[in-house]
Short mmCIF file of C-alpha atoms and ligand atoms in Angstrom, two decimals:
data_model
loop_
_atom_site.label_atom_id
_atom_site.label_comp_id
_atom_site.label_asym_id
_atom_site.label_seq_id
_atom_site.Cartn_x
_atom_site.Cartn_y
_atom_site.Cartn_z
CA UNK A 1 61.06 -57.48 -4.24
CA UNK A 2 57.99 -58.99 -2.50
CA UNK A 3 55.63 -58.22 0.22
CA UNK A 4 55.13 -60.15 2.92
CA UNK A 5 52.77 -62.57 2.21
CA UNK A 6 53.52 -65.80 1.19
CA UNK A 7 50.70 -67.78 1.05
CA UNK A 8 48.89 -65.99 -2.76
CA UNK A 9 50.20 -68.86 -4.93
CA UNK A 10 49.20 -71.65 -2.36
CA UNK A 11 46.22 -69.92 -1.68
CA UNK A 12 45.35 -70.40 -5.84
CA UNK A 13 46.01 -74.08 -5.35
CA UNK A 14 43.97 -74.24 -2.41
CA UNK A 15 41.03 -72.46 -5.00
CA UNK A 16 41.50 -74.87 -7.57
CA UNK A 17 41.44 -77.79 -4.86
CA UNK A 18 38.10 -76.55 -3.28
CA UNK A 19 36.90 -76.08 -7.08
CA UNK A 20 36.52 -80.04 -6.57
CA UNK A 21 36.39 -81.12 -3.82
CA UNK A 22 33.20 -79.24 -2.72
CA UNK A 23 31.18 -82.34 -2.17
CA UNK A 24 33.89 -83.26 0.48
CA UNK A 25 32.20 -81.94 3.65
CA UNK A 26 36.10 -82.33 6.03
CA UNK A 27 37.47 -79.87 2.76
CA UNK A 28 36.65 -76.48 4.70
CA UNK A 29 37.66 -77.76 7.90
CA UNK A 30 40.99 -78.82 6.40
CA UNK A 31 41.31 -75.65 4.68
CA UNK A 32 41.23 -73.93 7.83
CA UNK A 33 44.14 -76.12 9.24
CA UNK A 34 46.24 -75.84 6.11
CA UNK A 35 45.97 -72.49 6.43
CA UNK A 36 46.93 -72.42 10.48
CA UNK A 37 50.00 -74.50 9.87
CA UNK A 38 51.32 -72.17 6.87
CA UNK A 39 50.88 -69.07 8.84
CA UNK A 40 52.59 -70.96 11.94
CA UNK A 41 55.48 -72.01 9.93
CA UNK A 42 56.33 -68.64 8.04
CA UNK A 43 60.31 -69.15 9.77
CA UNK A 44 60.99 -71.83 8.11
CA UNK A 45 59.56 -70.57 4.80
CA UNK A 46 61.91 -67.25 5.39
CA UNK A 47 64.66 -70.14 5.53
CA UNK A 48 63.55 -72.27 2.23
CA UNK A 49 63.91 -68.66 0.56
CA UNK A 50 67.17 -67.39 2.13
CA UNK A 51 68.60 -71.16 1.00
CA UNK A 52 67.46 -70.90 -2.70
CA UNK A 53 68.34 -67.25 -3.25
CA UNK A 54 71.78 -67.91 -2.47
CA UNK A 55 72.78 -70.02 -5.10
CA UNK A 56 73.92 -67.12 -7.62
CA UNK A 57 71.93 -69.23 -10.62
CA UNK A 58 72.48 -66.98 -13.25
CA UNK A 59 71.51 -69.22 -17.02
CA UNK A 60 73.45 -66.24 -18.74
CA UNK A 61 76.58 -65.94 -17.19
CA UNK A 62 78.54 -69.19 -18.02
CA UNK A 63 80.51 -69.31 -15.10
CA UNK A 64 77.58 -69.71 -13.15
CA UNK A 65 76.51 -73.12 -14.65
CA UNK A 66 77.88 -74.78 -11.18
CA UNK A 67 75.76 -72.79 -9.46
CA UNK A 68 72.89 -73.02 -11.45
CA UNK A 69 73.12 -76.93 -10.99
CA UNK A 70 73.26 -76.37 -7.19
CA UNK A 71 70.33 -74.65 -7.40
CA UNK A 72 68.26 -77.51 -9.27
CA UNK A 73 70.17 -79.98 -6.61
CA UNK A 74 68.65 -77.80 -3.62
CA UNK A 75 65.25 -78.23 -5.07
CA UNK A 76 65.03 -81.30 -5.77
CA UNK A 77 66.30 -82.05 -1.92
CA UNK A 78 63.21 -79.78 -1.14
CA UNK A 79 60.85 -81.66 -3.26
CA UNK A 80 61.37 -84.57 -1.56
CA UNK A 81 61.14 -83.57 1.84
CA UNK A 82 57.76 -81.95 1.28
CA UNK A 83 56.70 -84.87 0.25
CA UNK A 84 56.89 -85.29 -3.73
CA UNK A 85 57.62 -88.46 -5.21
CA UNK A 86 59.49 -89.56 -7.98
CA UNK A 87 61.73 -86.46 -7.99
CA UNK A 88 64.37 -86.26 -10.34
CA UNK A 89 66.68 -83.75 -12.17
CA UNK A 90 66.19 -84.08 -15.69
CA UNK A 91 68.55 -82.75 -18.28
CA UNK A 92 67.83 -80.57 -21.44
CA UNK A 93 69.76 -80.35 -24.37
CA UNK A 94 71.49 -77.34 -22.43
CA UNK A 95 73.82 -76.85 -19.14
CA UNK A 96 70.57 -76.50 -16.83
CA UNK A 97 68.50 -79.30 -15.58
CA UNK A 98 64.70 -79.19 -15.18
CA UNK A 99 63.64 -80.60 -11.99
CA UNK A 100 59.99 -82.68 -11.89
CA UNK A 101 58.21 -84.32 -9.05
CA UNK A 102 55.08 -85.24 -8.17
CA UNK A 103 52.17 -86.21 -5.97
CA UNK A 104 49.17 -88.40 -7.60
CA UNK A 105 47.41 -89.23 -5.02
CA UNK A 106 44.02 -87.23 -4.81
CA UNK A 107 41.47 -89.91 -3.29
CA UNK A 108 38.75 -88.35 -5.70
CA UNK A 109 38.72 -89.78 -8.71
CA UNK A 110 37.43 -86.89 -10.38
CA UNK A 111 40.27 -84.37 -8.90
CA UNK A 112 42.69 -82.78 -11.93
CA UNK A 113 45.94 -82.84 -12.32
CA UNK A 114 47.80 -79.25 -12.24
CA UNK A 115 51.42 -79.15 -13.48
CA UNK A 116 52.83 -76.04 -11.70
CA UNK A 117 55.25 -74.38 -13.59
CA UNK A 118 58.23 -72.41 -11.84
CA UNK A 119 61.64 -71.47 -12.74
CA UNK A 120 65.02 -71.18 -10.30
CA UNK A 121 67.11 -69.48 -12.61
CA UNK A 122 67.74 -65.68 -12.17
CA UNK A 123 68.76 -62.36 -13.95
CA UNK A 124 71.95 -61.03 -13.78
CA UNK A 125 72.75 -58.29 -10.59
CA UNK A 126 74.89 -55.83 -11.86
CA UNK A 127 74.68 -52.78 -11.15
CA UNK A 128 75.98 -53.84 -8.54
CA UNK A 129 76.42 -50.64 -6.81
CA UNK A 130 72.21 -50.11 -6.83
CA UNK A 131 71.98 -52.79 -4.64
CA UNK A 132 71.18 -51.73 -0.74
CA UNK A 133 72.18 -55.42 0.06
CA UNK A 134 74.24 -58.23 -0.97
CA UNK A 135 72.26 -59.70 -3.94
CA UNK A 136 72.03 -63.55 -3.11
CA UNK A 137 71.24 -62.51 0.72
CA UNK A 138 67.66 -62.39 1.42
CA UNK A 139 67.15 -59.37 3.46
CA UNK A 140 63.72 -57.47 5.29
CA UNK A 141 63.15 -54.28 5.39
CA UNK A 142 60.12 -52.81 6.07
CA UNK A 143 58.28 -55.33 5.49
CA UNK A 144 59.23 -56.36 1.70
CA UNK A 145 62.49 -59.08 1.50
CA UNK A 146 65.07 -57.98 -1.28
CA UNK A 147 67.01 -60.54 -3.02
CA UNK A 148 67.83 -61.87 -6.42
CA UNK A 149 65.07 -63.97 -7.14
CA UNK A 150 63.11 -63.60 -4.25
CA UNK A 151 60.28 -62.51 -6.54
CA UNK A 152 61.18 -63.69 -9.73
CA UNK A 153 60.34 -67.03 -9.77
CA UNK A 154 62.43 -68.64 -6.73
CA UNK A 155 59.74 -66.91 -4.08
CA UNK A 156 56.94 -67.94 -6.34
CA UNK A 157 58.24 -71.73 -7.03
CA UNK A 158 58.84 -71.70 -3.15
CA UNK A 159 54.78 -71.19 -2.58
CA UNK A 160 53.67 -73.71 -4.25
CA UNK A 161 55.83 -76.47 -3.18
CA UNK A 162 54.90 -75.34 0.69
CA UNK A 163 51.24 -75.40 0.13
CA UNK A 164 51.70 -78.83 -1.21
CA UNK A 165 53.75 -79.90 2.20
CA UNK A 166 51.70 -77.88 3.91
CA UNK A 167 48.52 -79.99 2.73
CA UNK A 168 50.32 -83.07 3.13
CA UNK A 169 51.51 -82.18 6.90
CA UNK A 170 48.09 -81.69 7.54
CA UNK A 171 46.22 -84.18 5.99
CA UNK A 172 48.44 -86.51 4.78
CA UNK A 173 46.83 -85.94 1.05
CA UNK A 174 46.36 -82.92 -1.03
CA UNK A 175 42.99 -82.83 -2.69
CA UNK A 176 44.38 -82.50 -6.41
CA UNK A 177 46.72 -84.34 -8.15
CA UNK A 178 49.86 -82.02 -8.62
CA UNK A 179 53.10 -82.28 -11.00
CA UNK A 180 56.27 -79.93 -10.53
CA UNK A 181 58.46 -78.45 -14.03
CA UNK A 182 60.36 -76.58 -12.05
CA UNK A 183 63.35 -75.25 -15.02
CA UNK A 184 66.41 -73.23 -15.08
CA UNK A 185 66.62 -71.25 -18.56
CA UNK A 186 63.96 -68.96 -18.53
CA UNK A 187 65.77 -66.14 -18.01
CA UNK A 188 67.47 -66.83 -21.33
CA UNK A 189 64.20 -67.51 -23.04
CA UNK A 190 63.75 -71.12 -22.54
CA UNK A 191 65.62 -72.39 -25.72
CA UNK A 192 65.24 -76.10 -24.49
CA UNK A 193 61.74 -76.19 -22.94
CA UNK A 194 59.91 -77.47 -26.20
CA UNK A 195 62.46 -80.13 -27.01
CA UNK A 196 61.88 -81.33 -23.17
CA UNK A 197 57.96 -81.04 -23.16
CA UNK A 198 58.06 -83.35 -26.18
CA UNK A 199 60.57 -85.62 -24.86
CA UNK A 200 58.57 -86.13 -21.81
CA UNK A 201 54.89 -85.24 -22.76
CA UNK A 202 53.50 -88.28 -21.35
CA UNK A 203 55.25 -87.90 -17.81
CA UNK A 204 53.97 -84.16 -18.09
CA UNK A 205 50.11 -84.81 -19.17
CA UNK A 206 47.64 -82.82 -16.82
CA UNK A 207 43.98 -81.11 -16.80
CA UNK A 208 45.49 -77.69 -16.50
CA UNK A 209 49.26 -75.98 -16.25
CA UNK A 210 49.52 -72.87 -14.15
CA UNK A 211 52.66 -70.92 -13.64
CA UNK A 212 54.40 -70.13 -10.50
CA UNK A 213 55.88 -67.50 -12.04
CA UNK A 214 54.05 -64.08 -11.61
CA UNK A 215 52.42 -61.56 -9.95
CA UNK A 216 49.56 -60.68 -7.83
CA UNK A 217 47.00 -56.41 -7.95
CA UNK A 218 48.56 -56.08 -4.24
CA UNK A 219 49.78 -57.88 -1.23
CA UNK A 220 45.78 -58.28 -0.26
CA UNK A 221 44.64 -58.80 -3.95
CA UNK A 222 44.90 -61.88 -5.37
CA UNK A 223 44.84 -62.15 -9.23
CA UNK A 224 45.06 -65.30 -12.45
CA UNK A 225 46.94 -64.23 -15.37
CA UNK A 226 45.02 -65.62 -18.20
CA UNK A 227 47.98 -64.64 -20.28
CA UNK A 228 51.09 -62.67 -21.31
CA UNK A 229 52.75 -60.75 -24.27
CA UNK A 230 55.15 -62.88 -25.83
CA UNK A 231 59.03 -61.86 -27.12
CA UNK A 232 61.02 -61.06 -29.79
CA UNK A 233 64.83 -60.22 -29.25
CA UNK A 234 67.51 -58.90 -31.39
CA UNK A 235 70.84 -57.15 -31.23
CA UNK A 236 71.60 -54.51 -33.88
CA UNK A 237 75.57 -53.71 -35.08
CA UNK A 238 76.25 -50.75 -36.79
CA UNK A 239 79.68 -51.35 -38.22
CA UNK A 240 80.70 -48.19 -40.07
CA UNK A 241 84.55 -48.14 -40.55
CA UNK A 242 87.51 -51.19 -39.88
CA UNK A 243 88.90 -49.02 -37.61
CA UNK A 244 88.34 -46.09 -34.97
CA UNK A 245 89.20 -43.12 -35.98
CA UNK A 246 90.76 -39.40 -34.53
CA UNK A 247 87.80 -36.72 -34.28
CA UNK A 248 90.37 -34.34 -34.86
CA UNK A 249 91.32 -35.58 -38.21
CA UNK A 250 88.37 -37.03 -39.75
CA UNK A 251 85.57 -36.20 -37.65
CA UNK A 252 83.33 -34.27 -39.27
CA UNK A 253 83.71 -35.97 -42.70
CA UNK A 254 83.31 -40.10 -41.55
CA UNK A 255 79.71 -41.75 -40.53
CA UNK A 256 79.78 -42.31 -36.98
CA UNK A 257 78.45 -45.47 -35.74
CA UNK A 258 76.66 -44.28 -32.99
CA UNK A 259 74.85 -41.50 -34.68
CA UNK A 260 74.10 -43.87 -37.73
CA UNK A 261 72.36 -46.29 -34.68
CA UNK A 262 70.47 -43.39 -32.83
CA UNK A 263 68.86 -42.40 -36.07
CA UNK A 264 67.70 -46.00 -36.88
CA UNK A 265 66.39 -46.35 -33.14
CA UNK A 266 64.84 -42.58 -33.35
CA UNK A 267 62.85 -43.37 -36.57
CA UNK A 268 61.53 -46.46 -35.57
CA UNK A 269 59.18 -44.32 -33.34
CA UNK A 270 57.06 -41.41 -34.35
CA UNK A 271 58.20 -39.26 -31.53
CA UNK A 272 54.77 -36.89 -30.89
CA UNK A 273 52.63 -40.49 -30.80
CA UNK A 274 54.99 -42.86 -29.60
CA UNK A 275 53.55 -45.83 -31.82
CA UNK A 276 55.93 -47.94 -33.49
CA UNK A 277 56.92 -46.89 -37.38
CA UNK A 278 57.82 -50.27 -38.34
CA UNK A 279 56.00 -50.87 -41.13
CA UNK A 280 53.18 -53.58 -40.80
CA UNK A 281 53.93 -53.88 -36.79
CA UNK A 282 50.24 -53.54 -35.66
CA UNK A 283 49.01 -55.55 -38.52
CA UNK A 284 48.03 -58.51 -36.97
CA UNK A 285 47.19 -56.75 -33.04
CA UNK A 286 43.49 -57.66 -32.40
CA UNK A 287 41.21 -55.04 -31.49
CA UNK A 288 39.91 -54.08 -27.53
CA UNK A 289 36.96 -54.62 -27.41
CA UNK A 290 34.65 -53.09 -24.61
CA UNK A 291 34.84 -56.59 -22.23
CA UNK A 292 38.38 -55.98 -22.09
CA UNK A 293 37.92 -52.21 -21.16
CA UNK A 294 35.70 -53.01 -18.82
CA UNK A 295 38.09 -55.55 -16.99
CA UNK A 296 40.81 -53.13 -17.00
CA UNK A 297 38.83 -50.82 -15.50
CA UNK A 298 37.84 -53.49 -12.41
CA UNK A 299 41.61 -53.92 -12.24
CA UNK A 300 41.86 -50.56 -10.04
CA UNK A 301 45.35 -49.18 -11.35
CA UNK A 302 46.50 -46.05 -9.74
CA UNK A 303 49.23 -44.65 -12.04
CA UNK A 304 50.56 -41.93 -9.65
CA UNK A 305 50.52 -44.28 -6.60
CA UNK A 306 52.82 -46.48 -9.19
CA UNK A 307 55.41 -43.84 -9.92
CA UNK A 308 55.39 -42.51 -6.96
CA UNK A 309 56.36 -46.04 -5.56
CA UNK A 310 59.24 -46.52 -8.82
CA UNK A 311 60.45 -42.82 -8.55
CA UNK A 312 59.22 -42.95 -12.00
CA UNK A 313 59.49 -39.66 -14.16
CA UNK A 314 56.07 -40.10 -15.56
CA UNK A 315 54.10 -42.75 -17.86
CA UNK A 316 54.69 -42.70 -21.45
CA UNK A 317 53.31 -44.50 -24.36
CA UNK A 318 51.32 -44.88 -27.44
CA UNK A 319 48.49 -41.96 -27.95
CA UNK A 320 45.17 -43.51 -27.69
CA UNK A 321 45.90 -46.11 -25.39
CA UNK A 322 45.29 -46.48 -21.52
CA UNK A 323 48.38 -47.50 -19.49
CA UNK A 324 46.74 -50.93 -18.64
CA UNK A 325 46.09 -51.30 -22.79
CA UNK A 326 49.90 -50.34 -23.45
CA UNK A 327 51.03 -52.91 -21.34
CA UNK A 328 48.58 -55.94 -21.48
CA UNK A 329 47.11 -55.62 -25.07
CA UNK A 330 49.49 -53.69 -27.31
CA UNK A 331 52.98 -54.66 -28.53
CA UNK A 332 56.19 -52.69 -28.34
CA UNK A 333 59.28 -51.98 -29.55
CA UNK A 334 62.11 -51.11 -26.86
CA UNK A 335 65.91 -50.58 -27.12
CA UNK A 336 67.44 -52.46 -23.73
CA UNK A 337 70.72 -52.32 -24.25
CA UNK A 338 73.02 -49.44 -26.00
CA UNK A 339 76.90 -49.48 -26.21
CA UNK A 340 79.56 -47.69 -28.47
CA UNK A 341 82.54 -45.78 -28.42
CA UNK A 342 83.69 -44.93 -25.46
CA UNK A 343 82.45 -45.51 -21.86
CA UNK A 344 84.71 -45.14 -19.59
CA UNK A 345 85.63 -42.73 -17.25
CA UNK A 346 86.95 -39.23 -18.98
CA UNK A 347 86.61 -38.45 -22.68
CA UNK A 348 88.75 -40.09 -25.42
CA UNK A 349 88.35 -38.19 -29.17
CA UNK A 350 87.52 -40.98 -31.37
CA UNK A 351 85.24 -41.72 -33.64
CA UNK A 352 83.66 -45.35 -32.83
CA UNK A 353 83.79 -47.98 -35.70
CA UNK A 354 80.73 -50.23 -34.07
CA UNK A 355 77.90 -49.43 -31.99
CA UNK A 356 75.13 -52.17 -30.73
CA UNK A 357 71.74 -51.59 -29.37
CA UNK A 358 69.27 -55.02 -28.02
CA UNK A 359 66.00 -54.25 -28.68
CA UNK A 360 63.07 -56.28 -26.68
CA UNK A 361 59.68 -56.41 -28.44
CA UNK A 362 56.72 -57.77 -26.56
CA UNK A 363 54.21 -59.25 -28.92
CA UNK A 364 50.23 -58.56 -28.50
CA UNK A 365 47.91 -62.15 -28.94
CA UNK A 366 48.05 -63.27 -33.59
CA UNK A 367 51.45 -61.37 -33.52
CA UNK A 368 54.41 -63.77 -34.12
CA UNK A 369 58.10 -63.80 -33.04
CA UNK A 370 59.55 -64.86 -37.02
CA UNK A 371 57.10 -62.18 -38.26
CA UNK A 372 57.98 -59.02 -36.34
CA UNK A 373 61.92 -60.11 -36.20
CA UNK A 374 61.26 -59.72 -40.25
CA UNK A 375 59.69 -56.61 -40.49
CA UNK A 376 62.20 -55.22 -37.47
CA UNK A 377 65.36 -56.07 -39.75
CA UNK A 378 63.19 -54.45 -42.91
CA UNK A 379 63.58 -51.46 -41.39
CA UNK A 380 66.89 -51.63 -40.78
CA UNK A 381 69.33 -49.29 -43.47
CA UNK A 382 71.27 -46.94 -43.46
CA UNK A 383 70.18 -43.53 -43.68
CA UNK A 384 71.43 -42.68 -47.15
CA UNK A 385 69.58 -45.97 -48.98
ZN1 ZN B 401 60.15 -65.36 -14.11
#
């Protein structure tokens, strides 16, 4: 979901442009124009986005590999006619491609080099049935487009490139020197990113990287990330017998696999402060200091306009720690996924072998992914060790 307003990540490139180009007395006056021609072309922009969300370019779903190489074929079409050069589809060591372009052209010598970052891959849709529209249709409705990717990152990727076209249709230069990594396998965590970034590091060299991929305070509000938690994934089994077995003859009597996992979830969080039990967790979570209090505080959160907005039961989280804190500066520990026994329609009486939760944890700044997958699986035994 996104608001209309398409111009905040073009508008950030037309910041860090101006940042130097200052001197150049014609920069305001083309800044203006830029600015005319995106609003004047916002159909065709509604197009670009309609065209990109309907490749269904799902990086989990095998059967969507096609599609997700569609996707990166689409762009790189796009990348050329707004003007990029050397555009190409590179592969990774996995089935999606990474598509690069650029334009080096910036008559100052001085002017850097930002490598925009973007991805065209997407999240899975299902439930299917909670969509008001078809998923890889863009559609309007007062006055936010829904869509699979329309926010996350194909919207986002989409701004960028058109404030590039949109400098070059107007000037015929744009006053930084700007490199595309546009990939498809973030949605699955990016395991071939690093390999590629070291394969091509001197094709990829630039002053600074920002990322397409993001949000914005509000539609009138525009914001920079400085940063974000980073991840740590697992999946738990709880295998407790070879076979399913009859409630009515041994229930009662035989561990149950998903009662064995919802006391292992349940005890890896004190319930009355919501912090994470794991043992050492917060260890290496730096302290807030009072700066970053006070720019939380400038970052003008309303909490009931948010719930209101999510039909949101209420906010919940670790005692002692603002909403903003919880999210941007503390770690967590969250089951995503949960299946076992069961789940279909009616009851059947059996006592499930194997039950699975995923659990996501975001990671605060010192904390790392090998460290807190550790001390995760530490805490995993059964409830009689
Ligand atoms: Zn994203």
């Amino acid at each position: 979901m996104r608001n209309l307003h398409p111009k905040s990540f073009g508008l950030l490139l037309l910041i860090a442009g101006a940042q130097f180009s200052y001197a150049n007395r014609n920069f305001s006056d083309n800044l203006r124009t830029v600015l005319q021609r995106i609003e004047s072309q916002s159909d065709r922009y509604d197009k670009d986005l309609a065209e990109l969300v309907r490749f269904p370019s799902v990086s989990a779903l095998h059967q969507h590999e096609g599609d997700v190489l569609a996707a990166a074929r689409w762009l790189s079409e796009r990348l050329q006619a707004a003007g990029l050069q050397n555009v190409e589809i590179l592969s990774t060591d996995g089935p999606q491609p990474v598509v690069y372009g650029e334009w080096l052209g910036a008559t100052n010598p001085h002017a850097p080099t930002v490598l925009v970052y973007g991805h065209y891959d997407v999240q899975p849709v299902d439930p299917l049935d909670a969509w008001e529209s078809p998923p890889f249709e863009v559609s309007k409705r007062d006055g936010y487009y829904y869509g699979r990717g329309v926010d996350d990152d194909k919207g986002g990727l989409l701004q960028a490139v058109q404030a590039v076209e949109a400098w070059l249709q107007e000037t015929g230069a744009v006053p930084i020197n700007v490199k595309f990594l546009l990939e498809g396998q973030e949605e699955v965590m990016s395991p071939h990113l690093t390999a590629f970034l070291q394969r091509h590091a001197g094709r990829l060299v630039a002053d600074l990287a920002l990322s397409a991929d993001g949000g914005q305070p509000a539609a009138d509000r525009g914001g920079i990330s400085l940063g974000l938690r980073g991840v740590v994934s697992l999946q738990l089994d709880v295998v407790t017998a070879d076979t399913d077995m009859h409630s009515g003859m041994k229930g009662g009597s035989s561990a149950n696999s998903n009662h064995v996992l919802a006391a292992l979830l349940a005890g890896m969080r004190d319930p009355r402060t919501q912090a994470v039990t794991v043992e050492g967790f917060y260890d290496d979570v730096a302290r807030i200091t009072d700066l970053d209090r006070r720019d939380m505080e400038m970052y003008d959160f309303n909490p009931e306009k948010e719930a209101a907005e999510l039909g949101l039961l209420g906010h919940v989280g670790e005692e002692g720690y603002s909403i903003l804190e919880q999210r941007w500066l503390r770690p967590t520990l969250e089951v995503v996924g949960m299946a076992g026994g069961f789940t279909g329609e009616g009851i059947k009486t059996v006592i499930p072998r194997s039950a699975m939760a995923k659990i996501s944890c975001r990671l605060a700044p010192r904390q790392t992914p090998q460290d807190i997958l550790k001390k995760v699986c530490c805490t995993v035994h059964l409830p009689n060790e």
